PDB file of C-alpha atoms in Angstrom:
ATOM      1  CA  MET G   2      15.411  -7.844  -3.922  1.00 97.00           C
ATOM      2  CA  ARG G   3      12.314  -7.929  -1.750  1.00 98.00           C
ATOM      3  CA  VAL G   4      10.103  -4.839  -1.952  1.00 98.00           C
ATOM      4  CA  ILE G   5       7.356  -3.902   0.501  1.00 98.00           C
ATOM      5  CA  THR G   6       4.638  -1.302   0.186  1.00 98.00           C
ATOM      6  CA  PHE G   7       1.493  -0.386   2.066  1.00 97.00           C
ATOM      7  CA  GLY G   8      -1.896   1.087   1.277  1.00 94.00           C
ATOM      8  CA  THR G   9      -5.622   0.930   1.741  1.00 92.00           C
ATOM      9  CA  PHE G  10      -6.330   0.123  -1.934  1.00 93.00           C
ATOM     10  CA  ASP G  11     -10.012   0.957  -1.554  1.00 89.00           C
ATOM     11  CA  VAL G  12     -12.053   1.536  -4.718  1.00 83.00           C
ATOM     12  CA  PHE G  13      -9.169   0.065  -6.708  1.00 85.00           C
ATOM     13  CA  HIS G  14      -8.105   2.180  -9.708  1.00 84.00           C
ATOM     14  CA  VAL G  15      -5.346   2.587 -12.301  1.00 87.00           C
ATOM     15  CA  GLY G  16      -3.229   4.690  -9.921  1.00 87.00           C
ATOM     16  CA  HIS G  17      -3.037   1.677  -7.611  1.00 90.00           C
ATOM     17  CA  VAL G  18      -2.022  -0.566 -10.514  1.00 93.00           C
ATOM     18  CA  ARG G  19       0.706   1.835 -11.616  1.00 91.00           C
ATOM     19  CA  ILE G  20       2.318   2.269  -8.208  1.00 94.00           C
ATOM     20  CA  LEU G  21       2.258  -1.483  -7.525  1.00 97.00           C
ATOM     21  CA  GLU G  22       3.766  -2.239 -10.947  1.00 96.00           C
ATOM     22  CA  ARG G  23       6.517   0.340 -10.374  1.00 96.00           C
ATOM     23  CA  ALA G  24       7.177  -1.028  -6.880  1.00 98.00           C
ATOM     24  CA  ARG G  25       7.512  -4.561  -8.258  1.00 98.00           C
ATOM     25  CA  ALA G  26       9.908  -3.345 -10.952  1.00 98.00           C
ATOM     26  CA  LEU G  27      12.354  -2.334  -8.195  1.00 98.00           C
ATOM     27  CA  GLY G  28      12.804  -5.954  -7.104  1.00 98.00           C
ATOM     28  CA  ASP G  29      11.866  -9.540  -7.746  1.00 97.00           C
ATOM     29  CA  TRP G  30       9.347 -10.060  -4.905  1.00 98.00           C
ATOM     30  CA  LEU G  31       6.570  -7.634  -3.915  1.00 98.00           C
ATOM     31  CA  VAL G  32       4.929  -7.769  -0.502  1.00 98.00           C
ATOM     32  CA  VAL G  33       1.869  -5.559   0.041  1.00 98.00           C
ATOM     33  CA  GLY G  34       0.468  -4.535   3.396  1.00 98.00           C
ATOM     34  CA  VAL G  35      -3.230  -3.720   3.071  1.00 98.00           C
ATOM     35  CA  SER G  36      -4.578  -1.436   5.799  1.00 96.00           C
ATOM     36  CA  SER G  37      -7.060  -3.131   8.103  1.00 97.00           C
ATOM     37  CA  ASP G  38     -10.564  -1.714   8.282  1.00 97.00           C
ATOM     38  CA  ALA G  39      -9.791  -0.332  11.765  1.00 97.00           C
ATOM     39  CA  LEU G  40      -6.555   1.306  10.592  1.00 96.00           C
ATOM     40  CA  ASN G  41      -8.404   2.925   7.704  1.00 92.00           C
ATOM     41  CA  VAL G  42     -10.936   4.433  10.120  1.00 94.00           C
ATOM     42  CA  ALA G  43      -8.069   5.708  12.295  1.00 92.00           C
ATOM     43  CA  LYS G  44      -6.193   7.194   9.295  1.00 85.00           C
ATOM     44  CA  LYS G  45      -9.076   8.591   7.261  1.00 84.00           C
ATOM     45  CA  GLY G  46     -11.944   8.919   9.710  1.00 90.00           C
ATOM     46  CA  ARG G  47     -14.195   6.629   7.680  1.00 88.00           C
ATOM     47  CA  PRO G  48     -14.517   2.942   6.963  1.00 92.00           C
ATOM     48  CA  PRO G  49     -13.365   1.734   3.566  1.00 92.00           C
ATOM     49  CA  VAL G  50     -15.929   1.061   0.855  1.00 90.00           C
ATOM     50  CA  TYR G  51     -14.591  -2.487   0.445  1.00 93.00           C
ATOM     51  CA  SER G  52     -13.807  -4.684   3.458  1.00 96.00           C
ATOM     52  CA  GLN G  53     -10.254  -5.726   4.223  1.00 95.00           C
ATOM     53  CA  ASP G  54     -11.067  -9.244   3.011  1.00 97.00           C
ATOM     54  CA  GLU G  55     -12.311  -7.889  -0.315  1.00 96.00           C
ATOM     55  CA  ARG G  56      -9.282  -5.603  -0.672  1.00 97.00           C
ATOM     56  CA  ILE G  57      -6.918  -8.488   0.153  1.00 97.00           C
ATOM     57  CA  LYS G  58      -8.622 -10.565  -2.561  1.00 97.00           C
ATOM     58  CA  ILE G  59      -8.213  -7.780  -5.131  1.00 96.00           C
ATOM     59  CA  ILE G  60      -4.517  -7.176  -4.351  1.00 97.00           C
ATOM     60  CA  SER G  61      -3.737 -10.913  -4.109  1.00 97.00           C
ATOM     61  CA  SER G  62      -5.141 -11.450  -7.604  1.00 97.00           C
ATOM     62  CA  LEU G  63      -2.582  -9.158  -9.257  1.00 97.00           C
ATOM     63  CA  LYS G  64       0.136 -11.021 -11.168  1.00 97.00           C
ATOM     64  CA  PHE G  65       2.887  -8.651  -9.990  1.00 96.00           C
ATOM     65  CA  VAL G  66       2.043  -9.040  -6.269  1.00 98.00           C
ATOM     66  CA  ASP G  67       3.713 -12.001  -4.563  1.00 98.00           C
ATOM     67  CA  GLU G  68       2.523 -11.750  -0.965  1.00 98.00           C
ATOM     68  CA  VAL G  69      -0.180  -9.804   0.907  1.00 98.00           C
ATOM     69  CA  PHE G  70      -0.889  -9.230   4.593  1.00 98.00           C
ATOM     70  CA  ILE G  71      -3.087  -7.022   6.790  1.00 98.00           C
ATOM     71  CA  GLU G  72      -1.373  -3.902   8.133  1.00 98.00           C
ATOM     72  CA  GLU G  73      -2.735  -3.314  11.638  1.00 97.00           C
ATOM     73  CA  SER G  74      -0.725  -0.215  12.622  1.00 95.00           C
ATOM     74  CA  LEU G  75       1.341   2.519  10.962  1.00 92.00           C
ATOM     75  CA  GLU G  76       3.772   2.275  13.884  1.00 94.00           C
ATOM     76  CA  LEU G  77       4.674  -1.330  12.979  1.00 97.00           C
ATOM     77  CA  LYS G  78       6.247  -0.566   9.584  1.00 97.00           C
ATOM     78  CA  ALA G  79       9.776  -1.431  10.818  1.00 98.00           C
ATOM     79  CA  ASP G  80       8.488  -4.728  12.232  1.00 98.00           C
ATOM     80  CA  TYR G  81       6.750  -5.569   8.934  1.00 98.00           C
ATOM     81  CA  ILE G  82       9.911  -4.719   6.964  1.00 98.00           C
ATOM     82  CA  ARG G  83      11.937  -7.070   9.149  1.00 98.00           C
ATOM     83  CA  GLN G  84       9.278  -9.814   9.210  1.00 98.00           C
ATOM     84  CA  TYR G  85       9.005  -9.882   5.402  1.00 98.00           C
ATOM     85  CA  ARG G  86      12.780  -9.376   4.917  1.00 98.00           C
ATOM     86  CA  ALA G  87      12.272  -6.383   2.627  1.00 98.00           C
ATOM     87  CA  GLN G  88      15.275  -4.487   1.303  1.00 98.00           C
ATOM     88  CA  ILE G  89      13.187  -1.673  -0.227  1.00 98.00           C
ATOM     89  CA  LEU G  90      10.175   0.214   1.157  1.00 98.00           C
ATOM     90  CA  VAL G  91       8.058   1.929  -1.503  1.00 98.00           C
ATOM     91  CA  MET G  92       5.483   4.576  -0.682  1.00 96.00           C
ATOM     92  CA  GLY G  93       3.606   7.185  -2.701  1.00 91.00           C
ATOM     93  CA  ASP G  94       5.172  10.626  -2.714  1.00 90.00           C
ATOM     94  CA  ASP G  95       2.267  11.973  -0.651  1.00 87.00           C
ATOM     95  CA  TRP G  96       4.197  10.298   2.220  1.00 91.00           C
ATOM     96  CA  ALA G  97       7.561  11.846   1.208  1.00 94.00           C
ATOM     97  CA  GLY G  98       9.898  12.189   4.176  1.00 95.00           C
ATOM     98  CA  LYS G  99       7.601  10.438   6.654  1.00 95.00           C
ATOM     99  CA  PHE G 100       9.482   7.132   6.521  1.00 97.00           C
ATOM    100  CA  ASP G 101      13.040   8.354   6.049  1.00 97.00           C
ATOM    101  CA  HIS G 102      13.850   7.098   9.564  1.00 97.00           C
ATOM    102  CA  LEU G 103      13.502   3.535   8.214  1.00 98.00           C
ATOM    103  CA  GLY G 104      16.490   4.114   5.919  1.00 97.00           C
ATOM    104  CA  SER G 105      18.707   2.369   8.460  1.00 97.00           C
ATOM    105  CA  ILE G 106      16.952  -0.967   7.839  1.00 98.00           C
ATOM    106  CA  CYS G 107      16.046  -0.674   4.134  1.00 98.00           C
ATOM    107  CA  LYS G 108      16.146   1.648   1.165  1.00 98.00           C
ATOM    108  CA  VAL G 109      13.159   4.025   1.184  1.00 98.00           C
ATOM    109  CA  VAL G 110      11.689   5.056  -2.174  1.00 98.00           C
ATOM    110  CA  TYR G 111       8.820   7.509  -2.709  1.00 97.00           C
ATOM    111  CA  LEU G 112       7.137   7.102  -6.089  1.00 93.00           C
ATOM    112  CA  PRO G 113       5.055   9.822  -7.747  1.00 89.00           C
ATOM    113  CA  ARG G 114       1.336   9.237  -7.600  1.00 80.00           C
ATOM    114  CA  THR G 115      -0.720   9.139 -10.783  1.00 69.00           C
ATOM    115  CA  PRO G 116      -1.931  12.722 -11.330  1.00 60.00           C
ATOM    116  CA  SER G 117      -5.637  13.496 -10.987  1.00 60.00           C
ATOM    117  CA  ILE G 118      -6.526  10.086  -9.526  1.00 59.00           C
ATOM    118  CA  SER G 119      -7.400   9.508  -5.885  1.00 58.00           C
ATOM    119  CA  THR G 120      -9.728   7.150  -4.087  1.00 55.00           C
ATOM    120  CA  THR G 121     -11.150   9.993  -1.997  1.00 56.00           C
ATOM    121  CA  ALA G 122     -11.945  12.013  -5.128  1.00 55.00           C
ATOM    122  CA  LEU G 123     -13.547   8.972  -6.783  1.00 51.00           C
ATOM    123  CA  ILE G 124     -15.735   8.323  -3.728  1.00 52.00           C
ATOM    124  CA  GLU G 125     -16.849  11.977  -3.693  1.00 55.00           C
ATOM    125  CA  LYS G 126     -17.616  11.852  -7.433  1.00 55.00           C
ATOM    126  CA  ILE G 127     -19.673   8.661  -7.020  1.00 55.00           C
ATOM    127  CA  ARG G 128     -21.662  10.226  -4.160  1.00 57.00           C
ATOM    128  CA  LEU G 129     -22.762  13.126  -6.398  1.00 58.00           C
TER     129      LEU G 129
END
C-alpha cells in the first residue's frame, strides 16, 4: 500500500518522526509532500525557519520515507494522491475532517499528534 502525507516539517522534532513512522507503518511505501516556502507563508503567515530545500533534505534522509516532493498548493491534494498512486492519505488530527472529501479516491486517516510538541511552540520558546 502506498501512503501519502503532507507537512511543513520546519524545525524538525520528535513529533514529526513519530507521525511519519506511524504513516509508514500503514503501508509499504511512504510519499511525503513538503510544503513549499510560499505555501508555508500562505498557511502560517511567516516563512519557515528552514528553506524548502533544507526541509526536503531532512525528510529525504529518513529511512522510513521513500519519496519526497514539494507541495505547492493545499488545493492540489487530490492531484498529488493520484500522481503518486497513494491508497492512504495520512494527516495529523489537527486536520480532522478537513480531507474527508478525498475518501472517494483513497482511505483518509488522521493520526494523533504528539502531545505538547509543536513547531510553533518551539519557535516561540527559542525566541525567548
